[in-house]
Coordinates of C-alpha atoms in Angstrom, one line a residue:
X10 CA -15.7 -11.6 16.6
X11 CA -13.1 -12.9 18.8
X12 CA -9.6 -11.8 17.9
X13 CA -8.1 -13.9 20.0
X14 CA -9.4 -16.9 18.5
X15 CA -8.5 -15.4 15.0
X16 CA -4.8 -15.1 15.7
X17 CA -4.7 -18.1 17.2
X18 CA -5.5 -20.1 13.9
X19 CA -3.2 -17.8 11.8
X20 CA -0.7 -17.9 14.5
X21 CA -1.0 -21.9 14.5
X22 CA -0.7 -22.3 10.6
X23 CA 2.7 -20.1 11.0
X24 CA 3.9 -22.4 13.5
X25 CA 3.2 -26.0 11.3
X26 CA 4.8 -24.5 8.1
X27 CA 7.8 -23.1 10.0
X28 CA 7.8 -26.8 11.8
X29 CA 7.3 -28.8 8.1
X30 CA 9.7 -26.6 6.6
X31 CA 13.0 -27.4 9.8
X32 CA 11.9 -31.2 9.2
X33 CA 12.4 -31.2 5.7
X34 CA 15.7 -28.5 5.4
X35 CA 17.2 -31.5 7.3
X36 CA 17.0 -33.7 3.9
X37 CA 18.2 -30.6 1.6
X38 CA 21.8 -31.2 1.3
X39 CA 22.4 -30.7 -2.8
X40 CA 21.7 -28.3 -5.7
X41 CA 19.3 -30.1 -6.7
X42 CA 16.9 -30.5 -3.2
X43 CA 16.8 -26.8 -3.5
X44 CA 16.2 -25.8 -7.0
X45 CA 14.2 -29.1 -7.7
X46 CA 13.4 -30.7 -4.4
X47 CA 15.9 -33.9 -6.2
X48 CA 13.1 -34.0 -8.8
X49 CA 11.8 -37.0 -7.1
X50 CA 8.0 -35.4 -6.0
X51 CA 5.2 -37.9 -5.9
X52 CA 2.6 -36.5 -8.9
X53 CA -0.1 -36.7 -6.0
X54 CA 1.6 -34.8 -3.6
X55 CA 3.3 -32.5 -6.4
X56 CA -0.3 -31.9 -7.5
X57 CA -1.2 -31.0 -3.9
X58 CA 2.2 -28.4 -3.7
X59 CA 0.8 -26.7 -7.2
X60 CA -2.5 -26.0 -5.8
X61 CA -1.5 -24.9 -3.0
X62 CA 0.7 -22.2 -4.2
X63 CA -1.7 -21.8 -7.0
X64 CA -4.8 -20.8 -4.7
X65 CA -3.3 -17.4 -3.6
X66 CA -4.9 -14.5 -2.0
X67 CA -6.7 -13.8 -4.9
X68 CA -8.6 -17.2 -4.8
X69 CA -9.3 -17.3 -0.9
X70 CA -10.4 -13.7 -0.5
X71 CA -10.5 -12.2 -3.8
X72 CA -12.5 -14.0 -5.9
X73 CA -15.3 -14.4 -3.3
X74 CA -15.4 -10.5 -3.2
X75 CA -15.7 -10.0 -7.0
X76 CA -18.2 -12.1 -7.1
X77 CA -20.2 -10.9 -4.2
X78 CA -19.4 -7.5 -6.1
X79 CA -20.2 -8.2 -9.9
X80 CA -22.4 -11.6 -10.1
X81 CA -22.3 -13.6 -12.9
X82 CA -19.5 -12.0 -14.4
X83 CA -17.0 -12.4 -11.7
X84 CA -17.6 -16.3 -11.9
X85 CA -14.9 -16.5 -14.6
X86 CA -12.3 -16.3 -12.4
X87 CA -12.3 -19.1 -11.4
X88 CA -13.4 -20.8 -14.3
X89 CA -10.3 -19.4 -15.8
X90 CA -8.3 -20.6 -13.1
X91 CA -9.0 -24.0 -13.6
X92 CA -9.3 -24.1 -17.1
X93 CA -5.4 -22.9 -17.6
X94 CA -4.6 -26.5 -16.7
X95 CA -6.5 -28.5 -19.3
X96 CA -4.0 -26.4 -21.7
X97 CA -1.1 -27.0 -19.5
X98 CA -2.0 -30.6 -19.6
X99 CA -2.7 -30.7 -23.1
X100 CA 0.3 -29.0 -24.2
X101 CA 3.0 -28.6 -21.6
X102 CA 3.8 -30.5 -19.0
X103 CA 5.7 -33.3 -20.1
X104 CA 7.7 -32.0 -22.5
X105 CA 9.0 -28.9 -20.3
X106 CA 9.7 -31.9 -17.5
X107 CA 11.6 -33.2 -20.5
X108 CA 13.5 -30.8 -21.1
X109 CA 15.7 -31.5 -18.1
X110 CA 15.9 -27.4 -16.9
X111 CA 16.0 -26.4 -13.7
X112 CA 13.9 -23.2 -14.3
X113 CA 12.3 -21.3 -17.1
X114 CA 15.1 -19.3 -18.1
X115 CA 16.9 -22.7 -18.8
X116 CA 14.8 -23.9 -20.7
X117 CA 15.0 -20.9 -22.9
X118 CA 18.7 -21.6 -23.1
X119 CA 18.4 -25.2 -23.9
X120 CA 15.9 -24.6 -26.7
X121 CA 17.6 -22.0 -28.2
X122 CA 20.8 -21.8 -27.5
X123 CA 21.1 -17.8 -26.7
X124 CA 21.9 -16.5 -23.4
X125 CA 20.4 -13.3 -24.6
X126 CA 16.5 -15.0 -24.8
X127 CA 17.4 -16.4 -21.2
X128 CA 18.6 -12.8 -19.7
X129 CA 14.9 -11.3 -20.9
X130 CA 13.2 -14.6 -19.8
X131 CA 14.8 -14.0 -16.6
X132 CA 13.9 -10.5 -16.1
X133 CA 10.2 -11.4 -17.2
X134 CA 9.8 -14.5 -14.3
X135 CA 11.0 -11.7 -11.8
X136 CA 8.5 -9.3 -13.5
X137 CA 5.7 -11.5 -13.4
X138 CA 6.9 -12.8 -9.7
X139 CA 6.5 -9.7 -7.9
X140 CA 3.4 -8.6 -9.7
X141 CA 2.2 -11.8 -8.5
X142 CA 3.1 -11.6 -4.6
X143 CA 2.5 -8.4 -4.1
X144 CA -1.5 -8.7 -4.0
X145 CA -0.3 -11.4 -1.5
X146 CA 1.3 -9.1 0.9
X147 CA -1.0 -6.6 0.7
X148 CA -3.7 -9.5 1.3
X149 CA -1.9 -10.6 4.3
X150 CA -2.3 -6.6 5.4
X151 CA -5.9 -6.6 4.8
X152 CA -6.7 -9.9 6.9
X153 CA -4.8 -8.9 9.8
X154 CA -6.0 -5.3 9.9
X155 CA -9.8 -7.0 9.5
X156 CA -9.2 -9.3 12.3
X157 CA -6.7 -7.9 14.7
X158 CA -6.8 -4.4 13.7
X159 CA -2.8 -4.0 13.1
X160 CA -1.8 -1.4 10.5
X161 CA -1.7 -2.9 6.9
X162 CA 2.2 -3.2 6.7
X163 CA 2.2 -5.7 9.7
X164 CA 0.7 -8.6 7.8
X165 CA 3.6 -8.3 4.4
X166 CA 5.8 -8.1 7.2
X167 CA 4.8 -11.3 9.1
X168 CA 4.5 -12.8 5.2
X169 CA 7.7 -12.1 4.0
X170 CA 9.7 -13.5 7.1
X171 CA 7.9 -16.4 7.6
X172 CA 8.7 -17.5 3.5
X173 CA 12.0 -16.6 4.5
X174 CA 12.2 -18.7 6.8
X175 CA 11.1 -21.6 5.0
X176 CA 13.0 -20.7 1.4
X177 CA 16.3 -20.8 3.4
X178 CA 16.3 -23.7 5.3
X179 CA 15.7 -25.8 2.3
X180 CA 14.7 -24.5 -1.1
X181 CA 12.0 -26.3 -3.4
X182 CA 12.2 -29.3 -0.9
X183 CA 10.7 -27.6 2.3
X184 CA 8.6 -25.7 -0.1
X185 CA 6.6 -28.8 -1.8
X186 CA 6.2 -30.4 1.4
X187 CA 5.2 -27.1 3.1
X188 CA 2.3 -26.2 0.2
X189 CA 1.0 -29.5 0.3
X190 CA -0.3 -28.9 3.8
X191 CA -1.4 -25.6 2.7
X192 CA -3.3 -26.6 0.2
X193 CA -5.7 -29.4 1.9
X194 CA -5.7 -26.9 5.3
X195 CA -6.8 -24.0 2.5
X196 CA -9.9 -26.5 1.6
X197 CA -11.0 -27.6 5.1
X198 CA -10.9 -24.1 5.9
X199 CA -13.2 -23.0 3.2
X200 CA -15.6 -25.8 2.8
X201 CA -16.1 -26.4 6.5
X202 CA -17.8 -22.9 6.9
X203 CA -19.8 -23.7 3.8
X204 CA -21.7 -26.2 5.6
X205 CA -22.6 -23.7 8.8
X206 CA -23.4 -20.7 6.6
X207 CA -25.8 -22.7 4.1
X208 CA -27.4 -24.0 7.3
X209 CA -28.1 -20.9 8.3
X210 CA -29.5 -19.4 5.4
X211 CA -31.8 -22.2 4.9
X212 CA -33.1 -21.2 8.5
X213 CA -33.5 -17.7 8.1
X214 CA -35.8 -15.9 7.1
X215 CA -34.5 -13.6 4.6
X216 CA -35.5 -13.5 1.4
X217 CA -33.0 -15.1 -1.2
X218 CA -29.9 -13.2 -2.6
X219 CA -31.2 -13.6 -6.0
X220 CA -34.5 -11.5 -5.6
X221 CA -34.9 -8.1 -7.9
X222 CA -34.8 -6.1 -4.7
X223 CA -31.1 -4.2 -4.6
X224 CA -29.6 -5.3 -1.6
X225 CA -30.5 -3.8 2.1
X226 CA -29.1 -3.5 6.0
X227 CA -31.9 -6.4 7.4
X228 CA -30.4 -4.2 10.9
X229 CA -29.5 -1.0 12.0
X230 CA -26.0 -0.9 11.0
X231 CA -23.1 1.2 11.7
X232 CA -20.3 1.4 9.7
X233 CA -16.7 3.3 10.2
X234 CA -15.0 4.3 7.0
X235 CA -11.7 3.6 6.8
X236 CA -10.5 5.8 3.2
X237 CA -12.1 8.2 1.4
X238 CA -14.8 7.2 -0.6
X239 CA -17.6 8.4 -3.1
X240 CA -20.9 6.4 -3.1
X241 CA -23.6 6.3 -5.7
X242 CA -27.3 6.5 -3.8
X243 CA -30.0 5.0 -6.0
X244 CA -32.8 6.8 -3.6
X245 CA -33.2 8.9 -1.2
X246 CA -32.0 7.8 2.2
X247 CA -32.2 9.3 5.6
X248 CA -29.1 8.3 7.9
X249 CA -27.3 9.3 11.2
X250 CA -23.6 10.4 10.3
X251 CA -20.7 11.8 12.1
X252 CA -17.8 13.3 10.7
X253 CA -17.2 14.7 6.7
X254 CA -19.9 14.0 4.5
X255 CA -19.7 15.9 1.2
X256 CA -17.5 18.5 2.2
X257 CA -19.6 19.1 5.5
X258 CA -19.2 18.3 8.7
X259 CA -22.2 16.5 10.4
X260 CA -23.3 15.3 13.6
X261 CA -26.9 13.8 13.4
X262 CA -29.4 12.8 10.9
X263 CA -28.6 13.3 7.0
X264 CA -30.4 12.8 4.2
X265 CA -29.0 11.5 0.5
X266 CA -30.8 12.6 -2.2
X267 CA -30.3 10.0 -5.4
X268 CA -26.9 10.4 -7.0
X269 CA -23.0 10.6 -5.7
X270 CA -22.3 11.6 -2.1
X271 CA -18.4 11.3 -0.7
X272 CA -17.4 10.9 2.6
X273 CA -14.4 11.1 4.4
X274 CA -12.4 8.9 5.8
X275 CA -13.3 9.0 9.9
X276 CA -16.3 9.3 9.2
X277 CA -19.0 7.1 10.9
X278 CA -22.3 6.3 9.2
X279 CA -25.4 4.0 10.9
X280 CA -27.9 3.1 8.4
X281 CA -31.7 1.8 9.5
X282 CA -32.9 -1.3 9.3
X283 CA -34.3 -1.9 5.6
X284 CA -32.4 0.8 3.9
X285 CA -30.8 0.2 0.6
X286 CA -27.2 0.1 0.6
X287 CA -25.5 2.6 -1.2
X288 CA -22.5 1.4 -3.4
X289 CA -19.1 2.3 -3.7
X290 CA -18.9 4.5 -7.4
X291 CA -16.3 1.3 -8.4
X292 CA -18.7 -1.5 -7.2
X293 CA -21.3 -2.3 -9.8
X294 CA -25.2 -1.6 -8.8
X295 CA -26.7 -4.8 -9.3
X296 CA -29.7 -5.6 -8.1
X297 CA -30.7 -9.2 -7.3
X298 CA -31.7 -10.6 -11.1
X299 CA -28.7 -8.4 -12.4
X300 CA -26.2 -10.1 -10.3
X301 CA -27.1 -13.4 -11.5
X302 CA -27.0 -12.8 -15.3
X303 CA -23.9 -12.2 -17.5
X304 CA -22.7 -9.2 -18.8
X305 CA -24.4 -7.1 -16.2
X306 CA -21.7 -5.1 -14.7
X307 CA -22.5 -1.8 -16.2
X308 CA -18.6 -1.5 -17.4
X309 CA -17.7 -0.2 -21.0
X310 CA -17.6 -3.0 -23.7
X311 CA -18.6 -6.2 -21.1
X312 CA -18.1 -8.8 -24.1
X313 CA -14.3 -7.7 -24.7
X314 CA -13.6 -7.5 -21.1
X315 CA -15.0 -10.8 -20.4
X316 CA -13.5 -12.9 -23.6
X317 CA -10.3 -10.9 -22.9
X318 CA -10.7 -12.0 -19.0
X319 CA -10.7 -15.8 -20.4
X320 CA -8.3 -15.6 -22.7
X321 CA -5.3 -14.4 -19.7
X322 CA -6.6 -16.4 -17.5
X323 CA -6.3 -19.7 -19.9
X324 CA -3.1 -18.8 -21.5
X325 CA -1.9 -17.1 -18.4
X326 CA -1.5 -20.4 -16.2
X327 CA 0.3 -21.8 -19.0
X328 CA 2.8 -18.9 -18.5
X329 CA 3.6 -18.4 -14.7
X330 CA 6.6 -19.3 -14.3
X331 CA 6.4 -20.9 -10.5
X332 CA 3.4 -23.4 -12.0
X333 CA 5.8 -24.4 -14.1
X334 CA 8.6 -24.9 -12.3
X335 CA 7.0 -27.1 -10.2
X336 CA 6.9 -29.6 -13.0
X337 CA 10.4 -29.8 -13.5
X338 CA 10.2 -31.9 -10.0
X339 CA 8.8 -34.6 -11.2
X340 CA 10.4 -37.8 -12.1
X341 CA 9.2 -38.2 -15.7
X342 CA 6.9 -36.6 -18.1
X343 CA 4.5 -38.8 -17.3
X344 CA 4.1 -38.3 -13.8
X345 CA 4.1 -34.3 -14.5
X346 CA 1.3 -35.1 -16.5
X347 CA -0.7 -37.1 -14.0
X348 CA 0.2 -33.9 -11.5
X349 CA -1.2 -31.6 -14.0
X350 CA -4.8 -33.7 -14.0
X351 CA -4.9 -34.2 -10.2
X352 CA -4.4 -30.5 -9.8
X353 CA -7.4 -29.5 -12.3
X354 CA -9.7 -31.7 -9.8
X355 CA -8.0 -30.8 -6.7
X356 CA -8.3 -26.4 -8.0
X357 CA -11.4 -28.0 -8.8
X358 CA -13.2 -28.7 -5.9
X359 CA -11.5 -25.8 -4.1
X360 CA -13.5 -23.2 -5.9
X361 CA -17.2 -24.4 -5.3
X362 CA -17.1 -22.5 -2.1
X363 CA -16.2 -19.1 -3.3
X364 CA -19.5 -18.6 -5.0
X365 CA -21.8 -18.9 -2.1
X366 CA -19.5 -16.7 -0.1
X367 CA -20.4 -14.4 -2.9
X368 CA -24.0 -14.7 -2.3
X369 CA -24.3 -14.9 1.1
X370 CA -22.3 -11.9 1.0
X371 CA -24.8 -9.9 -0.3
X372 CA -27.6 -10.8 2.5
X373 CA -25.5 -10.7 5.3
X374 CA -22.8 -8.2 5.0
X375 CA -24.0 -5.7 2.6
X376 CA -21.8 -3.1 4.2
X377 CA -19.1 -4.4 2.1
X378 CA -20.9 -3.1 -1.2
X379 CA -20.8 0.3 0.4
X380 CA -17.1 0.4 1.9
X381 CA -15.7 -1.2 -1.4
X382 CA -13.6 -4.0 1.0
X383 CA -15.8 -7.4 -0.3
X384 CA -12.1 -8.9 -0.3
X385 CA -12.7 -9.7 2.8
X386 CA -16.1 -11.3 3.1
X387 CA -14.4 -14.7 3.4
X388 CA -13.4 -13.5 6.6
X389 CA -16.8 -11.8 7.9
X390 CA -19.0 -13.8 6.7
X391 CA -19.3 -16.8 9.4
X392 CA -19.3 -14.2 12.2
X393 CA -22.1 -12.1 10.3
X394 CA -24.2 -14.8 9.2
X395 CA -23.7 -18.0 11.8
X396 CA -23.0 -15.9 15.1
X397 CA -22.0 -16.9 18.7
X398 CA -19.1 -19.2 20.0
X399 CA -19.4 -21.5 16.6
X400 CA -19.3 -18.3 14.4
X401 CA -15.9 -16.9 16.0
X402 CA -14.3 -20.7 15.4
X403 CA -15.4 -20.7 12.1
X404 CA -13.5 -17.3 11.7
X405 CA -10.8 -18.7 13.2
X406 CA -10.5 -21.5 10.8
X407 CA -11.1 -19.4 8.0
X408 CA -8.1 -16.7 9.4
X409 CA -6.2 -19.7 9.4
X410 CA -6.5 -20.9 5.8
X411 CA -6.2 -17.3 4.4
X412 CA -2.5 -17.8 6.4
X413 CA -2.0 -20.5 4.3
X414 CA -3.3 -18.9 1.4
X415 CA -0.8 -16.1 1.5
X416 CA 2.0 -18.2 2.5
X417 CA 2.0 -21.2 0.0
X418 CA 1.7 -19.0 -2.8
X419 CA 4.2 -16.0 -1.6
X420 CA 6.7 -18.5 -0.6
X421 CA 6.1 -20.4 -4.0
X422 CA 6.8 -17.1 -5.9
X423 CA 9.8 -16.2 -4.2
X424 CA 11.8 -19.3 -5.0
X425 CA 10.7 -19.5 -8.6
X426 CA 12.1 -15.4 -8.3
X427 CA 15.0 -16.6 -6.2
X428 CA 16.5 -19.8 -8.6
X429 CA 16.5 -17.3 -11.7
X430 CA 17.7 -14.2 -9.5
X431 CA 20.3 -16.8 -7.9
X432 CA 21.7 -18.8 -11.5
X433 CA 21.5 -15.4 -12.8
X434 CA 23.0 -12.5 -11.2
X435 CA 24.1 -13.5 -7.4
X436 CA 25.9 -16.3 -8.8
X437 CA 28.0 -14.4 -10.4
X438 CA 29.6 -13.0 -7.2
X439 CA 28.7 -16.2 -4.7
X440 CA 30.4 -18.9 -5.8
X441 CA 28.6 -21.7 -3.3
X442 CA 24.5 -22.4 -5.2
X443 CA 23.1 -22.5 -1.6
X444 CA 23.7 -19.6 -0.5
X445 CA 23.5 -17.9 -3.5
X446 CA 19.9 -19.0 -3.6
X447 CA 19.5 -17.9 0.3
X448 CA 21.0 -14.4 -1.0
X449 CA 18.5 -13.9 -4.0
X450 CA 15.7 -15.2 -1.6
X451 CA 16.3 -12.3 0.5
X452 CA 16.3 -9.9 -2.6
X453 CA 13.3 -12.4 -4.0
X454 CA 10.7 -10.8 -1.1
X455 CA 12.4 -7.5 -0.1
X456 CA 11.6 -5.6 -3.3
X457 CA 7.8 -6.6 -3.4
X458 CA 7.6 -6.0 0.5
X459 CA 8.9 -2.5 -0.2
X460 CA 6.3 -2.0 -3.1
X461 CA 3.4 -2.5 -0.7
X462 CA 4.3 0.0 1.5
X463 CA 4.0 2.4 -1.3
X464 CA 1.6 0.7 -3.9
X465 CA -2.4 1.6 -3.4
X466 CA -4.2 -1.9 -2.9
X467 CA -6.3 -2.9 -5.9
X468 CA -8.6 -5.7 -5.6
X469 CA -6.8 -9.3 -5.0
X470 CA -8.1 -10.9 -8.3
X471 CA -7.9 -7.9 -10.2
X472 CA -4.0 -7.3 -9.3
X473 CA -3.4 -11.4 -9.7
X474 CA -4.9 -11.3 -13.0
X475 CA -2.1 -8.8 -14.3
X476 CA 0.5 -10.9 -14.1
X477 CA -1.6 -13.3 -15.9
X478 CA -2.0 -10.7 -19.0
X479 CA 1.6 -10.7 -19.1
X480 CA 2.6 -14.4 -18.7
X481 CA 0.0 -15.3 -21.2
X482 CA 1.5 -12.1 -23.1
X483 CA 5.3 -13.3 -23.3
X484 CA 5.8 -17.1 -22.0
X485 CA 3.0 -18.4 -23.1
X486 CA 3.5 -18.4 -27.1
X487 CA 7.1 -19.2 -26.3
X488 CA 6.0 -22.5 -24.9
X489 CA 3.7 -23.0 -27.4
X490 CA 6.1 -22.2 -30.7
X491 CA 9.4 -23.7 -28.7
X492 CA 7.9 -27.4 -27.4
X493 CA 5.8 -27.6 -30.8
X494 CA 7.3 -25.6 -33.8
X495 CA 10.7 -26.5 -34.6
X496 CA 11.6 -23.3 -36.6
X497 CA 11.4 -20.7 -33.7
X498 CA 14.9 -19.0 -33.3
X499 CA 16.3 -17.2 -31.0
X500 CA 15.9 -14.0 -32.6
X501 CA 12.0 -14.4 -32.9
X502 CA 11.2 -15.9 -29.3
X503 CA 13.6 -12.5 -27.9
X504 CA 11.2 -10.2 -30.0
X505 CA 8.3 -11.6 -29.2
X506 CA 8.9 -11.6 -25.9
X507 CA 9.9 -8.2 -25.8
X508 CA 7.2 -7.1 -27.6
X509 CA 4.7 -9.0 -25.5
X510 CA 6.1 -8.0 -22.3
X511 CA 6.5 -4.1 -23.2
X512 CA 2.7 -3.9 -24.2
X513 CA 1.2 -5.9 -21.7
X514 CA 3.3 -4.3 -18.9
X515 CA 3.1 -0.6 -20.3
X516 CA -1.3 -1.8 -20.9
X517 CA -0.8 -2.4 -16.6
X518 CA 0.8 0.8 -16.2
X519 CA -1.6 3.3 -18.0
X520 CA -4.6 1.4 -16.6
X521 CA -3.7 1.6 -13.2
X522 CA -2.1 5.0 -13.1
X523 CA -5.2 6.3 -15.3
X524 CA -8.2 4.0 -14.0
X525 CA -10.8 6.6 -15.3
X526 CA -10.0 5.8 -18.9
X527 CA -13.1 5.4 -21.1
X528 CA -14.2 3.5 -24.2
X529 CA -11.9 1.4 -26.1
X530 CA -9.3 2.2 -24.9
X531 CA -9.6 1.7 -21.0
X532 CA -11.2 -1.8 -22.1
X533 CA -8.0 -2.7 -24.6
X534 CA -5.6 -1.4 -21.6
X535 CA -7.5 -2.8 -18.8
X536 CA -7.1 -6.5 -20.7
X537 CA -4.0 -6.6 -22.8
X538 CA -3.7 -9.8 -22.7
X539 CA -6.6 -10.7 -26.1
X540 CA -4.7 -8.3 -28.2
X541 CA -0.9 -9.1 -27.2
X542 CA -0.6 -12.1 -27.2
X543 CA -1.3 -12.9 -30.4
X544 CA 1.3 -9.6 -31.7
X545 CA 4.1 -11.8 -29.1
X546 CA 2.9 -14.7 -31.1
X547 CA 2.7 -13.6 -34.8
X548 CA 5.8 -11.4 -34.2
X549 CA 7.9 -14.9 -32.8
X550 CA 6.7 -16.2 -36.0
X551 CA 7.5 -13.6 -38.3
X552 CA 10.8 -13.2 -37.2
X553 CA 11.7 -16.7 -36.9
X554 CA 10.8 -16.7 -40.5
X555 CA 12.9 -14.2 -41.5
X556 CA 15.9 -15.6 -39.7
X557 CA 15.9 -19.0 -40.7
X558 CA 19.8 -19.3 -40.8
X559 CA 19.6 -19.0 -37.0
X560 CA 17.3 -22.1 -36.1
X561 CA 18.7 -24.2 -33.4
X562 CA 21.6 -26.2 -34.4
X563 CA 20.5 -29.9 -33.6
X564 CA 16.9 -28.5 -33.4
X565 CA 15.5 -31.9 -34.5
X566 CA 17.1 -34.0 -31.4
X567 CA 15.9 -31.7 -29.2
X568 CA 12.5 -32.0 -30.4
X569 CA 12.2 -35.4 -29.7
X570 CA 13.7 -35.4 -26.6
X571 CA 11.2 -33.1 -25.8
X572 CA 8.2 -35.3 -26.9
X573 CA 9.2 -39.1 -26.9
X574 CA 7.4 -40.5 -24.0
X575 CA 10.0 -42.2 -21.1
X576 CA 8.3 -45.3 -22.0
X577 CA 9.9 -45.7 -25.2
X578 CA 13.2 -44.5 -24.7
X579 CA 13.8 -46.8 -22.1
X580 CA 13.0 -49.6 -24.5
X581 CA 15.2 -48.0 -27.0
X582 CA 18.1 -48.3 -24.1
X583 CA 17.2 -51.5 -23.8
X584 CA 16.9 -52.8 -27.5
X585 CA 20.4 -51.3 -28.5
X586 CA 22.0 -53.3 -25.2
X587 CA 20.6 -56.1 -26.1
X588 CA 22.4 -55.8 -29.6
X589 CA 25.7 -54.9 -27.9

């Protein structure tokens, strides 16, 4: 690998991002520019921008890593990420745009006439935003550590600084231009290497990735262990080691018997050609055939975990604040629907690639199954499979796409959180709305940066799925009922938001702090959306029915506004003027 080329690819992405932001900042003058780009973004470019911020580090790096380790079960991640937009298109996009709000809390207050519901929604927007930003910063740290051997905090810091430069200059107007460019960069960066990887695979004499044999080292392979690990060994294995293994200092030949073995950080392991790859204890030890079949991960209650994951991704997309705020930037509801439709195609196009990286990673970078760093497969595979100068240039291209992934999603999340903090917190002390927005942007990126310094890194796609779970348990039922059920009251909405938010957040906290929970408690807490969302929905309905006297005054007019197409509204206005 050539770290200079990789660094140049990432640096070029950052420079182009800052340049586009500087250009568009000259057009940002009003509050509307900073919050919703003056509601003038064309549907096709808005779709590119939405796709750019939606395809995060979890999509660019994490999905391929999960597919490499978990096989067919992990394919539900890209399916869920894409299908969620079908529900968004059918149920939410156009009515939400017609509401005329700037942010999701604005919609809550406009629909329910309640400052308390707005406050709860604001807190949830910030929580979901920070849950989502954190893995972007960790992913940036992982990429720079692998490509440039820098400390993990460096990547997060660089992303945070770039995000602030983009947002402070022109708000949503700058963000929209930048993210549209970043989507197309990511598509090129992940799809072009796929062509070379498939060509290298076809020319290789290696067996198919879907044989019954477990992954093996094709050549003599040296693996440097960066963090303490516990590995599972399926058959007797002789290797060389220098460091601490199973609590003893080793410098030379070593034989592992089947079972679990511990390896301390700083240890170097050398595996002979043809040796079966030991798996990290948390990585499923699947054969090729098992890797290609669903429900083979070996986890308890796999069927529930799979359906709960689908539930979280399908409904969580509908409740992601940084996605929803994008529909406010469309000129009208019809454009919002067109935007959502185009997004489905753009996101689907991108997700053709991760399965290829995951499959070929088991052939050309099997050591990642040992170290557990399967998130790095997209970055390492071009050099491992193609090699030579072509592999170095492809790695530089992938590095540029990875940088775009971190920046696009972190920027979208930060501008969303900043909008909420500005309106509900900072503006109470700072009267100038643009200055207030810029101060809020700094706070929005600083907190996850500090959390990233102390939080243990989770697999990227897993970390992002937690944000989806909170969104599914809170904003998803609120939007469904707020848009389609006129009897929703402020008391019902507040009760459901609080219950869903507390249940999902508590489950995430417990499953993260106690990752070894077994049986149904472990399954239910690791995937809470399947029970937290129905509980929140039932609570909203039940409390609303018991507080019918609190139904929003003038709710019929609000519902007509949300569901009347713009063409009908224009016709009615013209007819009224003609009668005059």
